C-alpha atoms as one frame of an Amber mdcrd trajectory, in Angstrom:
protein
  43.676  18.585 -66.039  41.115  18.243 -63.305  42.208  16.691 -60.034  40.895
  13.223 -59.401  39.210  12.512 -56.076  39.368   9.012 -54.716  36.817   7.746
 -52.154  37.354   4.886 -49.802  35.306   1.744 -50.297  32.861   2.575 -47.491
  32.310   6.168 -48.637  31.932   5.288 -52.297  29.402   2.567 -51.519  27.422
   4.972 -49.422  27.324   7.633 -52.146  26.239   5.393 -54.980  24.153   2.827
 -53.060  20.455   2.473 -53.876  17.876   3.359 -51.212  16.888   0.321 -49.200
  13.810   0.054 -47.024  14.590  -0.860 -43.466  12.959  -3.942 -42.051  10.659
  -3.560 -39.016  13.340  -5.157 -36.851  15.885  -2.570 -37.983  13.764   0.469
 -37.152  14.782   1.918 -33.770  12.132   1.184 -31.180  11.112   3.267 -28.200
  12.395   2.072 -24.853  10.014  -0.091 -22.795   7.828   1.727 -20.263   9.911
   0.378 -17.359  13.074   2.110 -18.691  12.675   5.881 -18.496  15.345   8.473
 -19.098  14.038  10.855 -16.454  10.904  11.007 -14.380  10.061  12.309 -10.920
   7.177   9.831 -10.534   8.109   6.430  -9.063   7.038   3.247 -10.753   3.794
   1.690  -9.537   4.714  -1.467  -7.641   2.478  -4.410  -6.947   0.924  -4.030
  -3.504  -0.154  -7.680  -3.396   3.400  -9.087  -3.493   6.808  -7.729  -2.471
   9.400  -6.885  -5.073  12.141  -8.967  -3.467  10.184 -12.246  -3.638  10.411
 -14.940  -0.967  14.086 -15.518  -0.268  13.906 -16.240   3.439  10.978 -17.824
   5.237   9.249 -15.302   7.485   7.703 -16.232  10.802   4.049 -15.835  11.646
   4.655 -12.927  14.062   2.186 -10.268  15.200   1.405  -6.739  13.964   4.033
  -4.282  15.109   2.725  -1.746  17.607   5.152   0.721  19.219   5.541   0.601
  22.982   3.018   2.912  24.610   0.655   2.831  21.638   0.549   4.726  18.360
  -1.992   6.512  16.174  -0.048   6.048  12.965  -2.141   4.839  10.037  -5.509
   5.379  11.737  -6.630   8.518   9.878  -7.518   9.306   6.298  -4.594  10.958
   4.456  -5.153  11.087   0.699  -8.864  10.405   0.179 -12.160  11.603   1.547
 -13.339   8.312   3.027 -11.552   5.293   4.447 -12.191   1.715   5.536 -10.708
   0.973   8.991 -10.420  -2.313  10.909 -12.039  -1.997  14.324 -12.109  -5.367
  16.133  -8.503  -6.638  16.589  -5.303  -7.288  14.672  -5.030 -10.234  12.280
  -3.177 -11.588   9.268  -5.039 -10.945   6.022  -4.127 -12.681   2.802  -3.406
 -10.849  -0.457  -6.313 -12.704  -2.085  -8.727 -11.135   0.409  -7.356  -7.663
  -0.325  -7.705  -8.283  -4.058 -11.319  -9.410  -3.696 -12.114  -6.362  -1.555
 -10.582  -3.957  -4.067 -12.391  -5.614  -6.985 -15.699  -5.407  -5.096 -15.263
  -1.668  -4.572 -14.363  -1.120  -8.235 -17.363  -3.133  -9.366 -19.735  -1.132
  -7.165 -18.301   2.214  -8.348 -18.152   1.294 -12.035 -18.730   4.333 -14.263
 -18.006   6.885 -11.540 -15.059   9.244 -11.161 -13.001   8.175  -8.188  -9.521
   7.105  -7.114  -8.796   4.152  -4.849  -5.804   4.233  -2.472  -4.351   1.210
  -0.664  -2.667   1.648   2.694  -1.418  -1.902   3.164   1.080  -4.165   1.430
   1.120  -7.969   1.414   4.779  -8.607   2.186   4.586 -11.552   4.630   4.998
 -15.045   3.225   2.810 -17.853   4.557   4.235 -21.378   4.391   2.158 -24.526
   4.846   2.706 -28.263   4.762   0.510 -30.733   2.988  -2.385 -32.656   4.535
  -1.657 -35.601   6.832   1.989 -34.618   7.233   3.709 -35.479  10.485   5.172
 -32.798  12.714   8.684 -31.642  11.932  10.423 -31.943   8.578  10.752 -28.151
   8.214   8.462 -25.173   7.885   6.815 -26.170   4.630   6.583 -24.682   1.166
   5.374 -21.206   0.139   1.606 -20.877  -0.091   0.543 -17.194  -0.389   1.360
 -13.619   0.557  -0.296 -11.889   3.499  -0.132  -8.720   5.576  -0.183  -8.082
   9.314  -2.960  -5.536   9.867  -2.998  -3.837  13.273  -6.184  -2.770  14.994
  -7.711   0.552  13.753  -5.575   0.440  10.589  -6.847   2.103   7.419  -7.097
  -0.420   4.556  -8.597   1.530   1.621  -9.258   5.181   0.860 -11.577   6.688
  -1.725 -11.499  10.136  -3.292 -13.727  11.569  -5.969 -17.177  12.876  -6.785
 -19.016  10.288  -4.728 -21.938  10.457  -2.350 -21.302   9.210   1.126 -24.086
   6.642   0.937 -22.535   5.115  -2.190 -19.126   4.943  -0.552 -20.681   3.350
   2.526 -22.369   0.721   0.391 -19.142  -0.049  -1.508 -17.177  -0.437   1.735
 -19.950  -2.599   3.193 -19.741  -5.037   0.294 -15.939  -5.144   0.504 -15.918
  -5.659   4.262 -18.332  -8.581   3.939 -15.781 -10.424   1.773 -12.748  -9.773
   4.005 -12.021 -11.196   7.447 -12.674  -8.919  10.415 -14.970  -6.054  11.294
 -14.586  -2.682   9.630 -15.953   0.826   9.890 -16.254   3.915   7.671 -14.162
   6.968   8.534 -14.101  10.442   6.997 -11.286  12.824   6.426 -10.738  14.875
   9.544 -11.944  12.245  12.021  -9.794  11.949  15.179  -7.046   9.312  15.343
  -7.385   6.127  17.331  -4.949   4.548  19.781  -5.831   0.909  20.095  -9.622
   1.074  20.217  -9.914   4.438  21.985 -10.563   7.558  19.931  -8.396  10.543
  20.827 -11.215  13.106  21.190 -13.431  14.877  23.706 -10.691  15.760  26.139
  -8.706  12.542  25.650  -5.105  13.318  24.660  -2.097  11.206  23.810  -0.441
  12.221  27.078  -3.418  10.868  29.019  -3.271   7.593  27.111   0.466   7.126
  27.777   0.284   8.169  31.439   0.797   5.303  33.904  -2.437   4.010  35.430
  -0.985   3.403  38.905  -1.232   6.265  41.382   1.982   8.181  41.942   3.235
   9.101  45.430   2.030  12.346  46.956   5.452  14.008  46.599   5.582  13.287
  42.850   2.047  14.518  42.367   2.774  17.737  44.268   5.880  18.352  42.182
   3.751  18.339  39.015   1.504  21.135  40.305   2.446  24.664  39.285   3.880
  26.904  41.972   1.543  29.638  43.197   2.290  32.654  45.367  -0.169  34.240
  47.740  -0.917  37.939  47.282
């Protein structure tokens, strides 16, 4: 007599069940692009608005410049050409940056290039309505902006582009943004304030006090020499 094998209800149903087509909702989907198992490349964030949103109202403020001056952000890093502000610092809205970037892309349509942005609109601007009396708070959120210091690089371009084409694209973009701008190339000297650090001008000379030092302090700086 052959031994009898008994299956549980779940196993027996699985063995003798008919094949059933899965519905589209039952088919396992791939994870969304924002959820990645592993990647060494960071996600591309929006440079026209901060990730945190507007939780606290920021003050108007001024562009941050380290004491004694700084040349940070005044040279081309990733691209071959850059657009640099040259008149004075100001607060530029995210809408102006977006119009400038779209103007450059429209002028370079069909060409091989890569556009880099060196600024981020992370300052909230709050305004009150028209004909509102003074007081009653700071106002409601209006738009995002960025504090751009003098001689700050805004955009950079890299690719198989002629310099005259890049100059024309930057000219069209600068005409639609507030301020005066200039074209810089990769390898150009840095700028501290509005003074270019070149032709014998060094950072030590720029940070040296302008007032004359006493004779004793000046003599102490001179190297000691011995007569033969």
